[in-house]
Amino acid sequence: MAVEETDTQVIITNPSDPNSSVTILKYGATVISWIYKGEEKLWLSDDAKLDGSKPVRGGIPLVFPVFGKCKDASHDTEPLPQHGFARNSTWQFLGQVTESPCAVQFGLGPEDVDQELYKKWGKGRHDFTLVLTVTLADDTFTTQIEVENTGASTFEFNWLFHTYYRVEDVTDSLVTNLMDSTCYDQLLATTYQEKAPMLSFHEEFDRIYKKVEEEKHIQIVDKGKVLVTLERENLPDAVVWNPWIEKSKGMADFAPKLGYMNMLCIEPGHVADFITLTRGEKWIASQKITPFGEIRVQTDIYSV
Ligand SMILES: O=P(O)(O)OC[C@H]1O[C@@H](O)[C@H](O)[C@@H](O)[C@@H]1O
């Protein structure tokens, strides 16, 4: 069977390759595993809580309606906790939508969110439907989100696929095609133009790359081999994050303690500013991940 549902999760197996699968936890509609040809591609902490007691440390947590903690006291999302409420709500499994490639959907509405938490967003007046579509094709894995404003009040939101990739050694990993983008370094609280043709990782890293052109495919490269080619639709910003030693030590659900060496987050989103949806409007965005590729150098000046 290509799609198997248990009380807590949904597993998709590629009918043409039993060694390729995706596991999605209903809690947060969090993808917790993507195995391609027998190899796990996502990082999941050994101490990640999968029982709904806190957002999952690893996989692909979903960030909505706010990225980080909103610092603007007058904004609707300001009372919400870091990264909003989608990652810590149990989504409804809507079923399989296509057979080949195999795709499943999950839905979230205000009724699925802890009411105390939900009311922190615009005093509970925003009505919305989120539909997540997870598609496992032979050589690609796609997560797509549709946000619909089903209420009378206009709302503003951020979206982010907080994707944790598994890497062998992060100090050997390079990230391409962010050169020339405007970057906000969250650790230094400064904005500058990225000049490095490839990013490398030797200390804590927490940056938001803004308005990265859709034609640019962000890649993770390890010793000349492309581990990930990431295509984005409607997701102009990309957060690149590694907590390194001290920060990961401070996270109770982060294990093993040297796990920061084996993970790298590349998080496509719309976070540098808010998306506005008026009554009845829909917004759709997706990330498509290919676990290989040719190295492509795409700068603002030339593309190979
Ligand atoms: O611990 P959390 O809430 O899952 O957040 C993890 C990280 O998520 C990243 O997206 C942020 O840029 C970091 O600043 C943050 O530390």
Short mmCIF file of N, CA and C in Angstrom, two decimals, residues 65-174:
data_model
loop_
_atom_site.label_atom_id
_atom_site.label_comp_id
_atom_site.label_asym_id
_atom_site.label_seq_id
_atom_site.Cartn_x
_atom_site.Cartn_y
_atom_site.Cartn_z
N PRO A 65 1.41 31.58 11.91
CA PRO A 65 1.39 32.72 11.00
C PRO A 65 2.53 33.72 11.23
N VAL A 66 3.50 33.36 12.10
CA VAL A 66 4.59 34.31 12.30
C VAL A 66 5.91 33.56 12.37
N PHE A 67 6.93 34.16 11.76
CA PHE A 67 8.27 33.61 11.85
C PHE A 67 8.98 34.27 13.03
N GLY A 68 9.61 33.46 13.87
CA GLY A 68 10.30 34.01 15.04
C GLY A 68 9.29 34.60 16.00
N LYS A 69 9.70 35.65 16.67
CA LYS A 69 8.82 36.32 17.63
C LYS A 69 8.62 37.73 17.10
N CYS A 70 7.36 38.12 16.84
CA CYS A 70 7.10 39.45 16.30
C CYS A 70 7.41 40.52 17.35
N LYS A 71 8.21 41.51 16.91
CA LYS A 71 8.63 42.53 17.90
C LYS A 71 7.77 43.79 17.80
N ASP A 72 6.86 43.81 16.83
CA ASP A 72 6.01 44.99 16.66
C ASP A 72 4.75 44.84 17.53
N ALA A 73 4.74 45.59 18.63
CA ALA A 73 3.67 45.45 19.63
C ALA A 73 2.28 45.70 19.02
N SER A 74 2.22 46.44 17.90
CA SER A 74 0.90 46.76 17.34
C SER A 74 0.43 45.69 16.34
N HIS A 75 1.30 44.67 16.08
CA HIS A 75 0.92 43.68 15.08
C HIS A 75 0.13 42.53 15.70
N ASP A 76 -0.86 42.05 14.92
CA ASP A 76 -1.73 40.95 15.34
C ASP A 76 -1.01 39.70 15.83
N THR A 77 0.19 39.45 15.27
CA THR A 77 0.89 38.21 15.61
C THR A 77 1.79 38.37 16.84
N GLU A 78 1.88 39.60 17.37
CA GLU A 78 2.84 39.86 18.46
C GLU A 78 2.62 38.97 19.69
N PRO A 79 1.36 38.70 20.10
CA PRO A 79 1.18 37.86 21.30
C PRO A 79 1.52 36.38 21.08
N LEU A 80 1.72 35.97 19.84
CA LEU A 80 1.95 34.55 19.57
C LEU A 80 3.37 34.12 19.97
N PRO A 81 3.53 32.83 20.30
CA PRO A 81 4.87 32.35 20.60
C PRO A 81 5.71 32.26 19.33
N GLN A 82 7.02 32.11 19.51
CA GLN A 82 7.97 31.93 18.40
C GLN A 82 7.43 30.92 17.38
N HIS A 83 7.45 31.32 16.09
CA HIS A 83 7.06 30.45 14.96
C HIS A 83 5.58 30.06 14.94
N GLY A 84 4.74 30.75 15.74
CA GLY A 84 3.29 30.60 15.60
C GLY A 84 2.71 29.33 16.17
N PHE A 85 1.62 28.85 15.53
CA PHE A 85 0.90 27.71 16.11
C PHE A 85 0.72 26.51 15.17
N ALA A 86 1.13 26.61 13.90
CA ALA A 86 0.88 25.48 12.98
C ALA A 86 1.71 24.25 13.36
N ARG A 87 2.93 24.49 13.85
CA ARG A 87 3.82 23.36 14.15
C ARG A 87 3.44 22.65 15.44
N ASN A 88 2.60 23.31 16.26
CA ASN A 88 2.17 22.62 17.48
C ASN A 88 0.67 22.44 17.56
N SER A 89 0.04 22.19 16.40
CA SER A 89 -1.38 21.84 16.36
C SER A 89 -1.49 20.51 15.61
N THR A 90 -2.47 19.72 15.96
CA THR A 90 -2.66 18.45 15.25
C THR A 90 -3.55 18.69 14.04
N TRP A 91 -3.02 18.39 12.86
CA TRP A 91 -3.72 18.64 11.60
C TRP A 91 -4.63 17.46 11.28
N GLN A 92 -5.62 17.72 10.44
CA GLN A 92 -6.50 16.63 9.99
C GLN A 92 -5.90 15.99 8.74
N PHE A 93 -5.91 14.68 8.72
CA PHE A 93 -5.45 13.99 7.51
C PHE A 93 -6.62 13.96 6.52
N LEU A 94 -6.42 14.56 5.36
CA LEU A 94 -7.51 14.68 4.38
C LEU A 94 -7.50 13.52 3.38
N GLY A 95 -6.41 12.74 3.37
CA GLY A 95 -6.37 11.57 2.50
C GLY A 95 -5.41 11.73 1.34
N GLN A 96 -5.43 10.70 0.50
CA GLN A 96 -4.55 10.67 -0.67
C GLN A 96 -5.25 11.41 -1.80
N VAL A 97 -4.52 12.24 -2.52
CA VAL A 97 -5.16 13.00 -3.60
C VAL A 97 -4.75 12.54 -5.00
N THR A 98 -3.53 12.03 -5.12
CA THR A 98 -3.14 11.45 -6.42
C THR A 98 -2.35 10.17 -6.16
N GLU A 99 -2.36 9.30 -7.18
CA GLU A 99 -1.67 8.03 -7.03
C GLU A 99 -0.25 8.07 -7.57
N SER A 100 -0.11 8.71 -8.73
CA SER A 100 1.20 8.70 -9.35
C SER A 100 1.51 10.09 -9.92
N PRO A 101 2.40 10.88 -9.29
CA PRO A 101 3.09 10.56 -8.05
C PRO A 101 2.13 10.56 -6.86
N CYS A 102 2.54 9.89 -5.82
CA CYS A 102 1.67 9.76 -4.66
C CYS A 102 1.66 11.06 -3.84
N ALA A 103 0.45 11.58 -3.61
CA ALA A 103 0.33 12.83 -2.84
C ALA A 103 -0.76 12.70 -1.80
N VAL A 104 -0.51 13.27 -0.64
CA VAL A 104 -1.50 13.27 0.44
C VAL A 104 -1.69 14.71 0.93
N GLN A 105 -2.83 14.93 1.59
CA GLN A 105 -3.09 16.28 2.09
C GLN A 105 -3.45 16.28 3.57
N PHE A 106 -3.12 17.39 4.21
CA PHE A 106 -3.46 17.64 5.61
C PHE A 106 -4.10 19.02 5.68
N GLY A 107 -5.04 19.18 6.62
CA GLY A 107 -5.71 20.48 6.73
C GLY A 107 -5.68 21.00 8.15
N LEU A 108 -5.67 22.33 8.26
CA LEU A 108 -5.71 22.95 9.59
C LEU A 108 -6.63 24.17 9.53
N GLY A 109 -7.53 24.26 10.50
CA GLY A 109 -8.38 25.45 10.64
C GLY A 109 -8.37 25.87 12.09
N PRO A 110 -9.00 27.02 12.42
CA PRO A 110 -8.96 27.52 13.80
C PRO A 110 -9.44 26.48 14.81
N GLU A 111 -10.39 25.62 14.42
CA GLU A 111 -10.93 24.64 15.38
C GLU A 111 -9.89 23.59 15.79
N ASP A 112 -8.83 23.45 14.99
CA ASP A 112 -7.80 22.44 15.31
C ASP A 112 -6.70 22.99 16.23
N VAL A 113 -6.74 24.31 16.42
CA VAL A 113 -5.66 24.95 17.19
C VAL A 113 -6.11 25.10 18.65
N ASP A 114 -5.19 24.92 19.58
CA ASP A 114 -5.49 25.18 20.98
C ASP A 114 -6.13 26.58 21.07
N GLN A 115 -7.33 26.66 21.63
CA GLN A 115 -8.10 27.90 21.55
C GLN A 115 -7.43 29.09 22.24
N GLU A 116 -6.75 28.80 23.32
CA GLU A 116 -6.05 29.90 24.02
C GLU A 116 -4.97 30.50 23.13
N LEU A 117 -4.29 29.57 22.41
CA LEU A 117 -3.21 30.00 21.52
C LEU A 117 -3.80 30.73 20.31
N TYR A 118 -4.85 30.14 19.74
CA TYR A 118 -5.47 30.73 18.55
C TYR A 118 -5.94 32.16 18.83
N LYS A 119 -6.52 32.36 20.01
CA LYS A 119 -7.07 33.69 20.35
C LYS A 119 -6.00 34.75 20.51
N LYS A 120 -4.76 34.31 20.59
CA LYS A 120 -3.67 35.29 20.67
C LYS A 120 -3.42 35.96 19.32
N TRP A 121 -3.96 35.39 18.26
CA TRP A 121 -3.78 35.96 16.93
C TRP A 121 -5.01 36.81 16.57
N GLY A 122 -4.83 38.10 16.57
CA GLY A 122 -5.92 39.02 16.22
C GLY A 122 -7.15 38.80 17.08
N LYS A 123 -6.94 38.45 18.34
CA LYS A 123 -8.03 38.21 19.30
C LYS A 123 -9.02 37.17 18.79
N GLY A 124 -8.52 36.23 18.00
CA GLY A 124 -9.34 35.11 17.54
C GLY A 124 -10.34 35.48 16.46
N ARG A 125 -10.11 36.59 15.73
CA ARG A 125 -11.11 36.96 14.71
C ARG A 125 -10.72 36.47 13.30
N HIS A 126 -9.54 35.90 13.14
CA HIS A 126 -9.13 35.48 11.80
C HIS A 126 -9.55 34.04 11.51
N ASP A 127 -10.18 33.86 10.37
CA ASP A 127 -10.64 32.53 9.98
C ASP A 127 -9.81 32.11 8.75
N PHE A 128 -9.31 30.89 8.81
CA PHE A 128 -8.39 30.47 7.74
C PHE A 128 -8.49 28.97 7.53
N THR A 129 -8.05 28.53 6.35
CA THR A 129 -7.85 27.11 6.10
C THR A 129 -6.46 26.95 5.52
N LEU A 130 -5.70 26.02 6.10
CA LEU A 130 -4.40 25.67 5.54
C LEU A 130 -4.52 24.27 4.96
N VAL A 131 -4.01 24.08 3.75
CA VAL A 131 -3.95 22.72 3.18
C VAL A 131 -2.52 22.46 2.75
N LEU A 132 -1.93 21.42 3.37
CA LEU A 132 -0.57 21.02 3.03
C LEU A 132 -0.65 19.81 2.12
N THR A 133 0.03 19.86 0.98
CA THR A 133 0.10 18.71 0.08
C THR A 133 1.54 18.20 0.06
N VAL A 134 1.69 16.92 0.35
CA VAL A 134 3.03 16.31 0.38
C VAL A 134 3.07 15.31 -0.77
N THR A 135 4.01 15.51 -1.68
CA THR A 135 4.07 14.66 -2.88
C THR A 135 5.42 13.96 -2.98
N LEU A 136 5.37 12.65 -3.07
CA LEU A 136 6.60 11.88 -3.24
C LEU A 136 6.64 11.33 -4.66
N ALA A 137 7.53 11.91 -5.47
CA ALA A 137 7.71 11.41 -6.85
C ALA A 137 8.99 10.57 -6.87
N ASP A 138 9.33 9.98 -8.00
CA ASP A 138 10.50 9.10 -8.05
C ASP A 138 11.77 9.79 -7.56
N ASP A 139 12.02 11.01 -8.07
CA ASP A 139 13.27 11.67 -7.73
C ASP A 139 13.10 13.02 -7.05
N THR A 140 11.88 13.36 -6.69
CA THR A 140 11.68 14.64 -6.01
C THR A 140 10.66 14.47 -4.90
N PHE A 141 10.75 15.41 -3.98
CA PHE A 141 9.86 15.42 -2.84
C PHE A 141 9.38 16.87 -2.70
N THR A 142 8.05 17.07 -2.69
CA THR A 142 7.51 18.43 -2.69
C THR A 142 6.56 18.64 -1.52
N THR A 143 6.69 19.80 -0.88
CA THR A 143 5.68 20.18 0.10
C THR A 143 5.08 21.50 -0.40
N GLN A 144 3.75 21.51 -0.46
CA GLN A 144 3.06 22.71 -0.96
C GLN A 144 2.05 23.17 0.08
N ILE A 145 1.93 24.48 0.24
CA ILE A 145 0.95 24.99 1.20
C ILE A 145 -0.02 25.95 0.50
N GLU A 146 -1.28 25.80 0.88
CA GLU A 146 -2.29 26.75 0.41
C GLU A 146 -2.91 27.38 1.66
N VAL A 147 -2.89 28.69 1.70
CA VAL A 147 -3.50 29.41 2.82
C VAL A 147 -4.71 30.15 2.26
N GLU A 148 -5.87 29.96 2.86
CA GLU A 148 -7.06 30.66 2.39
C GLU A 148 -7.65 31.47 3.54
N ASN A 149 -8.03 32.69 3.22
CA ASN A 149 -8.74 33.50 4.21
C ASN A 149 -10.23 33.20 4.07
N THR A 150 -10.78 32.47 5.02
CA THR A 150 -12.18 32.05 4.94
C THR A 150 -13.08 32.92 5.82
N GLY A 151 -12.50 34.00 6.34
CA GLY A 151 -13.30 34.85 7.23
C GLY A 151 -13.53 36.23 6.65
N ALA A 152 -14.01 37.13 7.49
CA ALA A 152 -14.34 38.47 7.03
C ALA A 152 -13.17 39.43 7.21
N SER A 153 -12.27 39.12 8.16
CA SER A 153 -11.20 40.08 8.43
C SER A 153 -9.95 39.76 7.61
N THR A 154 -9.31 40.81 7.13
CA THR A 154 -8.03 40.66 6.41
C THR A 154 -6.96 40.26 7.43
N PHE A 155 -6.06 39.34 7.02
CA PHE A 155 -4.96 39.05 7.95
C PHE A 155 -3.62 39.05 7.24
N GLU A 156 -2.57 39.17 8.07
CA GLU A 156 -1.19 39.16 7.57
C GLU A 156 -0.47 37.99 8.21
N PHE A 157 0.38 37.34 7.43
CA PHE A 157 1.06 36.17 7.98
C PHE A 157 2.43 35.96 7.32
N ASN A 158 3.25 35.16 7.99
CA ASN A 158 4.49 34.62 7.43
C ASN A 158 4.28 33.14 7.19
N TRP A 159 5.07 32.59 6.28
CA TRP A 159 5.10 31.13 6.09
C TRP A 159 6.56 30.69 5.99
N LEU A 160 6.86 29.47 6.49
CA LEU A 160 8.22 28.95 6.35
C LEU A 160 8.20 27.43 6.46
N PHE A 161 8.91 26.76 5.55
CA PHE A 161 9.17 25.33 5.68
C PHE A 161 10.53 25.21 6.39
N HIS A 162 10.50 24.86 7.67
CA HIS A 162 11.72 24.86 8.50
C HIS A 162 12.47 23.53 8.31
N THR A 163 13.08 23.36 7.13
CA THR A 163 13.60 22.05 6.74
C THR A 163 15.00 21.76 7.31
N TYR A 164 15.10 20.67 8.08
CA TYR A 164 16.37 20.25 8.66
C TYR A 164 16.95 19.15 7.76
N TYR A 165 18.08 19.43 7.09
CA TYR A 165 18.71 18.40 6.27
C TYR A 165 19.77 17.66 7.07
N ARG A 166 19.92 16.39 6.73
CA ARG A 166 20.98 15.58 7.33
C ARG A 166 22.22 15.71 6.46
N VAL A 167 23.34 16.07 7.07
CA VAL A 167 24.60 16.13 6.32
C VAL A 167 25.63 15.30 7.08
N GLU A 168 26.64 14.87 6.37
CA GLU A 168 27.62 13.99 7.03
C GLU A 168 28.49 14.79 8.01
N ASP A 169 28.92 15.97 7.54
CA ASP A 169 29.76 16.83 8.37
C ASP A 169 29.52 18.25 7.87
N VAL A 170 28.88 19.06 8.72
CA VAL A 170 28.47 20.39 8.25
C VAL A 170 29.68 21.25 7.85
N THR A 171 30.86 20.94 8.39
CA THR A 171 32.02 21.75 8.02
C THR A 171 32.49 21.43 6.59
N ASP A 172 31.98 20.35 6.02
CA ASP A 172 32.27 20.02 4.62
C ASP A 172 31.16 20.52 3.69
N SER A 173 30.07 21.03 4.27
CA SER A 173 28.91 21.42 3.45
C SER A 173 29.04 22.85 2.96
N LEU A 174 28.64 23.06 1.73
CA LEU A 174 28.62 24.41 1.16
C LEU A 174 27.21 24.67 0.63
#
